[in-house]
Coordinates of C-alpha atoms in Angstrom, one line a residue:
Chain Y
M1 CA 88.6 57.4 60.3
K2 CA 88.2 59.3 57.0
T3 CA 84.6 60.0 57.9
A4 CA 85.6 61.3 61.3
F5 CA 88.3 63.5 59.8
L6 CA 85.8 64.9 57.2
A7 CA 83.2 65.5 59.9
C8 CA 85.7 67.4 62.1
S9 CA 86.9 69.4 59.1
L10 CA 83.4 70.4 58.1
F11 CA 82.5 71.3 61.7
L12 CA 85.6 73.4 62.2
S13 CA 85.3 75.2 58.9
A14 CA 81.9 76.2 60.0
C15 CA 83.5 77.9 63.0
A16 CA 85.5 80.4 60.8
T17 CA 82.8 83.0 61.2
V18 CA 84.6 86.1 62.1
S19 CA 86.7 87.8 59.4
P20 CA 90.0 89.5 60.4
E21 CA 88.5 93.0 59.9
Q22 CA 85.7 92.2 62.3
R23 CA 88.1 91.1 65.1
A24 CA 88.6 94.5 66.8
V25 CA 86.3 93.8 69.7
L26 CA 87.5 90.3 70.1
A27 CA 91.0 91.7 70.6
D28 CA 89.9 93.9 73.5
P29 CA 91.4 92.8 76.9
S30 CA 87.9 92.5 78.4
M31 CA 87.1 89.7 75.8
R32 CA 90.1 87.7 76.8
F33 CA 89.9 85.0 79.4
D34 CA 93.6 85.3 80.3
A35 CA 94.1 89.1 80.1
E36 CA 95.1 89.4 83.8
T37 CA 96.4 85.9 84.6
K38 CA 99.4 87.1 86.7
H39 CA 97.2 89.6 88.7
E40 CA 94.6 86.9 89.4
A41 CA 97.1 84.1 90.3
P42 CA 97.0 84.8 94.1
L43 CA 93.2 84.6 94.1
R44 CA 93.2 81.3 92.2
H45 CA 95.9 79.9 94.5
A46 CA 93.8 80.9 97.6
L47 CA 90.7 79.3 96.2
D48 CA 92.6 76.1 95.2
N49 CA 93.6 75.8 98.8
R50 CA 90.2 76.5 100.4
E51 CA 88.2 74.3 98.1
G52 CA 88.4 70.5 97.5
S53 CA 88.5 70.9 93.7
M54 CA 90.7 72.2 90.9
G55 CA 90.8 72.8 87.1
G56 CA 90.4 75.3 84.3
T57 CA 93.3 77.6 85.3
G58 CA 96.4 76.1 83.8
V59 CA 98.8 73.4 84.9
S60 CA 102.0 75.1 85.9
G61 CA 103.0 75.7 89.5
G62 CA 105.0 74.3 92.2
G63 CA 105.1 74.0 95.9
C64 CA 102.3 73.5 98.4
G65 CA 101.6 76.8 100.0
C66 CA 98.5 75.2 101.3
N67 CA 98.1 76.9 104.7
Chain B
M1 CA 118.3 56.2 56.2
R2 CA 115.6 55.9 58.8
V3 CA 116.0 57.9 62.0
Q4 CA 114.4 56.5 65.1
L5 CA 112.4 59.3 66.7
T6 CA 113.2 59.1 70.4
P7 CA 111.3 61.3 72.8
G8 CA 114.4 63.7 73.0
R9 CA 114.6 63.9 69.2
A10 CA 110.9 64.4 69.0
V11 CA 111.0 67.5 71.2
V12 CA 113.9 68.9 69.2
A13 CA 112.1 68.1 65.9
A14 CA 108.9 69.8 67.2
F15 CA 110.8 73.0 68.2
A16 CA 112.5 72.9 64.8
A17 CA 109.2 72.6 63.0
V18 CA 107.9 75.6 64.8
L19 CA 111.0 77.6 63.8
V20 CA 110.8 76.5 60.2
T21 CA 107.1 77.2 59.9
G22 CA 107.3 80.4 62.0
S23 CA 107.5 83.9 60.9
A24 CA 110.6 85.6 59.7
P25 CA 113.1 86.0 62.5
A26 CA 112.8 89.8 62.7
R27 CA 114.2 91.2 65.9
G28 CA 111.5 91.8 68.5
Q29 CA 113.6 93.0 71.4
V30 CA 110.6 93.4 73.8
A31 CA 111.1 93.0 77.5
E32 CA 108.5 92.9 80.2
F33 CA 108.6 93.3 83.9
D34 CA 105.7 92.2 86.2
T35 CA 105.3 92.4 89.9
A36 CA 102.3 91.6 92.1
H37 CA 101.7 91.8 95.8
A38 CA 98.8 90.1 97.5
V39 CA 97.6 90.0 101.1
F40 CA 95.3 87.3 102.3
Y41 CA 93.5 87.3 105.7
E42 CA 90.9 85.2 107.4
A43 CA 89.9 84.6 111.0
P44 CA 87.2 82.0 111.4
T45 CA 86.4 80.4 114.7
K46 CA 89.5 79.5 116.7
T47 CA 92.0 80.0 113.9
H48 CA 93.4 82.9 111.8
M49 CA 95.7 83.2 108.8
F50 CA 97.7 86.0 107.3
V51 CA 99.6 85.5 104.0
Y52 CA 101.7 88.1 102.1
S53 CA 102.5 86.9 98.6
P54 CA 105.0 89.0 96.5
S55 CA 106.1 88.0 93.0
V56 CA 108.4 89.3 90.3
D57 CA 108.6 88.1 86.7
V58 CA 110.7 89.3 83.8
S59 CA 110.5 88.2 80.2
A60 CA 112.4 89.0 77.1
S61 CA 111.8 88.4 73.4
P62 CA 115.1 88.9 71.7
W63 CA 113.5 87.7 68.5
T64 CA 109.9 87.5 67.5
W65 CA 110.1 83.7 67.6
L66 CA 111.6 83.4 71.1
T67 CA 110.4 84.4 74.6
V68 CA 112.3 83.6 77.8
R69 CA 110.7 84.2 81.2
G70 CA 112.0 83.9 84.7
G71 CA 110.3 84.7 88.0
W72 CA 110.1 84.3 91.7
E73 CA 107.2 84.3 94.2
A74 CA 106.8 83.8 97.9
D75 CA 104.2 83.2 100.5
V76 CA 105.0 84.6 103.9
V77 CA 102.6 82.9 106.3
S78 CA 101.7 83.5 109.9
G79 CA 98.6 82.4 111.8
A80 CA 97.1 79.5 113.8
S81 CA 95.6 76.4 112.4
V82 CA 93.7 73.4 113.8
A83 CA 96.2 70.9 115.3
T84 CA 93.7 68.4 116.8
K85 CA 90.2 68.1 115.3
A86 CA 87.3 66.6 117.2
G87 CA 83.6 66.6 116.3
G88 CA 80.3 67.4 117.9
V89 CA 79.5 64.1 119.6
Y90 CA 82.9 64.0 121.3
G91 CA 82.9 67.7 122.1
A92 CA 79.5 67.3 123.9
T93 CA 80.8 64.8 126.4
H94 CA 84.2 66.3 126.9
T95 CA 84.3 69.7 128.5
A96 CA 88.1 70.3 128.2
D97 CA 89.4 71.8 124.9
V98 CA 89.1 68.9 122.6
V99 CA 90.2 71.0 119.6
T100 CA 93.6 72.5 119.8
T101 CA 95.4 74.9 117.5
A102 CA 99.0 75.5 116.7
S103 CA 100.8 78.6 115.4
V104 CA 102.0 78.5 111.8
R105 CA 105.0 80.5 110.5
D106 CA 106.5 79.6 107.2
V107 CA 107.9 81.1 104.0
R108 CA 107.4 79.5 100.7
N109 CA 109.9 80.5 98.0
L110 CA 109.3 79.5 94.4
G111 CA 111.6 80.2 91.4
R112 CA 110.6 79.5 87.8
G113 CA 111.8 79.7 84.3
E114 CA 110.1 79.2 80.9
V115 CA 111.0 79.2 77.2
T116 CA 108.5 79.8 74.4
V117 CA 109.2 79.2 70.8
Q118 CA 106.5 80.7 68.6
G119 CA 105.5 81.0 65.0
D120 CA 102.7 82.8 63.3
T121 CA 100.1 80.4 64.6
T122 CA 101.8 78.0 66.9
S123 CA 103.8 78.1 70.1
L124 CA 105.6 75.6 72.2
T125 CA 106.5 76.3 75.8
A126 CA 108.6 74.4 78.3
G127 CA 109.3 75.4 81.9
Y128 CA 110.5 74.4 85.3
A129 CA 109.7 75.6 88.8
Y130 CA 111.3 74.8 92.2
G131 CA 109.4 75.5 95.4
A132 CA 110.7 75.2 98.9
E133 CA 109.1 75.6 102.4
H134 CA 110.4 74.4 105.8
D135 CA 108.4 71.2 105.3
Y136 CA 107.7 70.9 101.6
R137 CA 109.9 70.7 98.4
S138 CA 108.6 70.8 94.9
N139 CA 110.1 70.2 91.5
S140 CA 107.7 70.9 88.7
L141 CA 108.2 70.5 84.9
H142 CA 105.6 71.7 82.4
V143 CA 105.1 71.8 78.6
N144 CA 102.4 73.6 76.6
A145 CA 101.5 73.6 72.9
R146 CA 99.1 76.1 71.4
T147 CA 97.9 76.7 67.9
D148 CA 95.6 79.1 66.1
A149 CA 93.5 77.9 63.2
L150 CA 90.8 79.2 60.8
Q151 CA 91.9 82.9 60.7
H152 CA 92.7 82.9 64.4
N153 CA 89.0 82.1 65.2
T154 CA 90.0 78.8 66.8
Q155 CA 92.6 78.1 69.4
F156 CA 93.7 74.7 70.6
E157 CA 95.9 74.3 73.6
L158 CA 97.4 71.2 75.3
S159 CA 99.3 71.4 78.6
Y160 CA 101.0 68.9 80.9
A161 CA 102.8 69.3 84.1
R162 CA 104.6 66.8 86.3
N163 CA 105.4 67.5 90.0
F164 CA 108.0 65.6 92.0
D165 CA 107.2 66.8 95.5
Q166 CA 108.2 65.8 99.0
V167 CA 106.6 66.5 102.3
C168 CA 108.3 66.2 105.7
D169 CA 106.9 63.8 108.2
R170 CA 107.7 62.3 111.6
V171 CA 109.3 58.9 111.9
Q172 CA 106.8 56.8 113.7
D173 CA 107.6 54.6 116.6
A174 CA 108.4 51.0 115.6
S175 CA 105.4 49.8 117.7
A176 CA 103.0 52.0 115.7
V177 CA 102.2 49.6 113.0
D178 CA 98.7 50.9 112.2
P179 CA 97.8 54.5 111.0
T180 CA 95.4 54.7 114.0
Q181 CA 98.6 54.7 116.1
W182 CA 100.5 57.3 114.2
T183 CA 101.5 60.6 115.8
A184 CA 101.3 63.9 114.0
L185 CA 104.5 65.9 113.1
E186 CA 105.2 68.3 116.0
N187 CA 107.1 71.0 114.0
S188 CA 109.3 71.4 111.0
T189 CA 112.6 71.4 113.0
G190 CA 115.0 68.9 111.4
C191 CA 112.9 68.6 108.1
F192 CA 115.1 67.8 105.0
T193 CA 118.1 67.1 107.2
S194 CA 119.6 63.8 108.3
A195 CA 117.7 64.2 111.7
A196 CA 116.8 60.7 112.9
E197 CA 113.3 61.7 113.9
R198 CA 112.4 63.1 110.5
T199 CA 111.6 61.5 107.1
T200 CA 110.2 62.6 103.7
R201 CA 107.2 61.3 101.9
D202 CA 106.9 61.6 98.1
I203 CA 104.0 63.1 96.2
G204 CA 103.8 62.7 92.4
I205 CA 101.3 65.0 90.6
D206 CA 100.5 64.6 86.9
T207 CA 98.3 67.4 85.5
F208 CA 96.8 67.6 82.0
E209 CA 94.7 70.3 80.4
A210 CA 93.2 70.6 76.9
S211 CA 91.4 73.7 75.8
W212 CA 89.4 74.8 72.8
G213 CA 88.8 78.5 72.2
Q214 CA 86.3 79.7 69.6
S215 CA 85.2 83.0 68.3
W216 CA 81.6 82.7 67.0
T217 CA 80.6 86.2 66.1
P218 CA 82.5 89.6 66.3
V219 CA 81.2 89.9 69.9
V220 CA 81.0 86.4 71.3
T221 CA 83.9 84.0 72.1
T222 CA 83.9 80.8 74.1
Q223 CA 86.4 78.4 75.7
L224 CA 86.0 74.8 76.8
T225 CA 88.7 73.3 79.0
Y226 CA 89.1 69.8 80.3
S227 CA 91.5 69.3 83.2
A228 CA 92.7 66.1 84.8
Q229 CA 95.1 65.4 87.6
L230 CA 96.5 62.2 89.2
V231 CA 98.0 62.6 92.7
D232 CA 100.0 59.8 94.1
G233 CA 101.6 59.9 97.5
F234 CA 101.2 61.4 101.0
Q235 CA 98.3 63.9 100.9
S236 CA 97.5 64.3 104.6
D237 CA 98.4 67.3 106.6
P238 CA 101.3 65.8 108.7
Y239 CA 100.7 68.3 111.5
R240 CA 97.0 67.5 112.1
S241 CA 95.5 64.9 114.4
V242 CA 92.0 63.6 114.5
V243 CA 90.2 62.2 117.5
I244 CA 89.1 58.8 116.5
G245 CA 88.1 57.2 119.8
E246 CA 87.8 57.8 123.5
G247 CA 91.0 59.5 124.4
I248 CA 92.6 58.4 121.1
K249 CA 94.0 60.8 118.5
A250 CA 96.0 59.9 115.4
Q251 CA 97.7 61.8 112.6
E252 CA 95.1 62.2 109.9
H253 CA 95.2 59.5 107.3
E254 CA 94.0 60.1 103.7
P255 CA 94.1 57.8 100.7
S256 CA 97.4 58.0 98.8
E257 CA 95.8 58.1 95.3
R258 CA 93.4 60.6 93.9
A259 CA 92.2 61.1 90.4
R260 CA 90.6 64.5 89.7
E261 CA 88.9 65.9 86.6
A262 CA 87.0 69.1 85.7
L263 CA 85.2 70.6 82.7
T264 CA 85.1 74.4 82.5
A265 CA 83.0 76.3 79.9
R266 CA 83.5 80.0 79.5
V267 CA 81.7 82.6 77.3
A268 CA 82.5 86.3 76.8
W269 CA 80.0 88.6 75.2
Y270 CA 80.8 92.2 74.4
V271 CA 77.8 94.5 74.9
R272 CA 78.5 97.5 72.7
S273 CA 75.9 99.8 74.4
L274 CA 77.8 99.2 77.7
K275 CA 81.3 99.5 76.1
G276 CA 82.1 96.4 78.1
A277 CA 82.0 92.6 78.3
L278 CA 80.2 90.0 80.3
R279 CA 82.1 86.8 81.1
L280 CA 80.4 83.7 82.4
S281 CA 82.3 80.7 83.6
V282 CA 80.8 77.3 84.7
R283 CA 82.9 74.5 86.1
G284 CA 81.9 70.9 87.1
Y285 CA 84.4 68.8 89.0
H286 CA 84.6 65.1 90.2
D287 CA 87.2 63.1 91.9
T288 CA 87.8 59.5 93.2
W289 CA 87.4 60.7 96.8
A290 CA 83.7 61.3 95.7
I291 CA 83.9 65.1 95.9
D292 CA 81.6 66.6 93.3
S293 CA 81.5 70.4 92.9
G294 CA 80.1 73.1 90.8
A295 CA 81.2 76.7 90.4
V296 CA 79.5 79.6 88.6
E297 CA 81.3 82.9 88.1
L298 CA 80.1 86.0 86.4
E299 CA 82.3 89.0 85.6
G300 CA 81.4 92.3 84.0
E301 CA 84.2 94.5 82.8
K302 CA 83.6 98.0 81.4
S303 CA 86.0 100.5 79.8
L304 CA 86.0 103.9 81.4
G305 CA 87.7 106.1 78.8
E306 CA 90.7 105.0 76.9
S307 CA 92.9 103.7 79.7
L308 CA 90.7 102.6 82.5
R309 CA 88.9 99.3 82.9
L310 CA 86.6 98.4 85.9
M311 CA 85.6 94.8 86.6
L312 CA 83.0 93.4 89.0
R313 CA 82.7 89.7 89.8
G314 CA 80.5 87.3 91.7
R315 CA 81.0 83.6 92.2
L316 CA 79.1 80.8 93.8
Y317 CA 80.7 77.4 94.7
K318 CA 79.3 74.2 96.2
Q319 CA 80.9 70.9 96.9
S320 CA 80.0 67.5 98.5
G321 CA 82.3 66.0 101.1
A322 CA 84.9 63.3 100.5
V323 CA 83.5 59.8 101.0
F324 CA 85.8 59.2 104.1
W325 CA 85.1 62.7 105.7
S326 CA 83.2 62.7 109.0
D327 CA 82.8 65.5 111.5
D328 CA 83.2 63.0 114.3
Y329 CA 84.8 59.6 113.8
T330 CA 83.9 58.6 117.4
G331 CA 80.3 57.9 116.7
G332 CA 76.8 59.4 116.3
A333 CA 74.1 58.9 113.7
P334 CA 75.1 59.1 110.0
P335 CA 76.7 61.1 108.5
L336 CA 78.8 61.0 111.7
G337 CA 80.8 58.0 112.8
P338 CA 83.7 56.2 111.2
H339 CA 83.9 56.1 107.4
G340 CA 86.1 53.2 106.6
Q341 CA 89.9 53.1 107.1
Y342 CA 90.6 56.8 106.5
F343 CA 90.1 59.9 108.7
T344 CA 90.7 63.6 108.2
G345 CA 90.1 66.9 109.9
D346 CA 90.4 68.9 106.7
R347 CA 87.5 71.4 106.3
E348 CA 88.3 71.6 102.5
L349 CA 87.2 68.0 102.2
S350 CA 83.9 68.6 104.0
P351 CA 80.6 69.5 102.3
F352 CA 80.2 73.3 102.1
W353 CA 79.2 76.1 99.8
S354 CA 80.9 79.5 99.3
W355 CA 80.3 82.9 97.8
L356 CA 82.8 85.4 96.4
G357 CA 82.5 89.0 95.4
G358 CA 85.2 91.3 94.1
A359 CA 86.2 94.3 92.0
R360 CA 89.3 95.1 89.9
V361 CA 90.5 98.2 88.3
V362 CA 93.2 98.3 85.5
W363 CA 94.9 101.5 84.4
T364 CA 96.9 101.3 81.2
V365 CA 99.3 104.0 79.9
T366 CA 100.5 103.8 76.3
P367 CA 102.1 107.0 75.0
T368 CA 101.0 107.8 71.5
A369 CA 104.6 109.0 70.8
G370 CA 107.9 108.2 72.4
R371 CA 108.3 106.3 75.7
I372 CA 107.7 107.0 79.3
L373 CA 110.9 108.4 80.8
G374 CA 112.5 107.5 77.5
L375 CA 112.3 103.8 78.5
V376 CA 108.9 102.3 79.1
Q377 CA 106.7 101.5 76.1
S378 CA 103.6 100.9 78.1
L379 CA 102.6 100.6 81.7
K380 CA 99.7 98.8 83.3
L381 CA 98.7 99.1 87.0
A382 CA 96.0 96.9 88.5
A383 CA 94.4 96.7 91.9
S384 CA 91.7 94.3 93.1
G385 CA 89.8 93.3 96.3
N386 CA 87.9 90.1 96.9
A387 CA 85.9 88.7 99.8
T388 CA 84.8 85.1 100.0
G389 CA 82.6 83.5 102.6
F390 CA 82.3 79.8 103.5
S391 CA 79.2 78.0 104.9
Y392 CA 80.1 74.6 106.3
D393 CA 77.2 72.2 106.4
Q394 CA 78.7 69.6 108.8
Y395 CA 82.2 70.8 109.9
T396 CA 82.5 71.8 113.6
L397 CA 85.3 72.3 116.0
G398 CA 84.2 70.0 118.9
G399 CA 80.5 70.8 118.1
V400 CA 81.1 74.5 117.7
L401 CA 80.0 75.7 114.2
V402 CA 82.6 77.7 112.4
S403 CA 81.4 81.3 112.0
N404 CA 83.2 84.4 110.6
A405 CA 84.5 82.1 107.8
V406 CA 85.2 85.1 105.5
A407 CA 88.5 85.5 103.8
Y408 CA 89.8 88.8 102.2
L409 CA 92.3 89.1 99.5
A410 CA 93.8 92.3 98.1
T411 CA 96.2 92.4 95.1
V412 CA 98.1 95.2 93.4
S413 CA 100.3 94.5 90.3
L414 CA 102.4 96.4 87.8
N415 CA 103.3 95.5 84.3
A416 CA 105.9 97.4 82.3
T417 CA 106.8 96.8 78.7
F418 CA 110.2 98.0 77.4

């Protein structure tokens, strides 16, 4: 358990590769995967109902709307 | 004194922990208004569907640590869908219309509310949504926890939703003891009332998602998302019949349990020379109905000046069919013929591939001084158009291949921050 925790800590500490002053581009909306979630919701809803699969776009929702 | 941590207390304690570790409770007083309007249209062989989907959302952050959201959306549906599905072998020997269609008119209304408590690096969200159609009711609860680590280079997110849904169905004759003798629902009249000829069937849906986001360099970020879903209950289309023998049709009959999982990997790469980003998304999916699918999506988004962004996207998708899916349950050489105890006329469960192409433009207005009309801090307008085409490997309507299976979706949206 301790070994696993240590391994995870080392792995994640290696991920801290971008300092705060270098993050300007990462904050750009074009670099965000969820920048236009509300605008894209109808498209994801249509695809979910025309394809036999799901996943990767969040869990919330309600109703069928499956025509 | 030891305090037993019940689930209720655990939730309160978790929210309290966020409050304690969160930032100072400075007053944020930010409010947002969102509205989107989408139009969907398709007219493949024998059927057509038109859906108008408006939505309105408002959110308010009276303090920096609290955001409250509420919203409404609707689907206004009209069209014609397949009521009785027959396959190629049956269609070849029966000259009459073996495939019938029925008109569809429905309105889905959905109301939702959500509360987020956030600190410097952590947020907790809980929400509820209620959806109602003539023939479907949905109660959905969801919770989400998100945390940033390692100087905001790493994000972890866990989400869970539970749906308590109900679908209207026909009360079957007492003599119809086997699903092969069941009759499809004629219409939604009497649904969710005490009408003797109507009943409701439950559907429970548990959805779980875990996601890890990571910034690797000043211009590369990734996200890995695992999604899982358990569906338990009536999953057939109650209105659809399938021809399963000579002169015999029955309400489609799908398994009541389905376990689904997907793994999605995304990468975004900013290309400085283009002043834009490329985003690639790859998703693999598998479920216990033996549907395997893969989707690859590529988006390119470029800034045109300070306030305009243009995005182009392309997507390819391919899936195998459900293990019990057959184009014709009455016979023929494999893959036709009966496939066990279940039968369906659902084209979404058949093997097919699809393509999608689209474009989106986003215009953002943020005054350098003051507010628009003395009120609005920033304004964002977005418009998009998408077309998606489906190529069905085996699905026919009485032997007639489905052509013109192209769907169009146009969306406009507005976001205002006050």
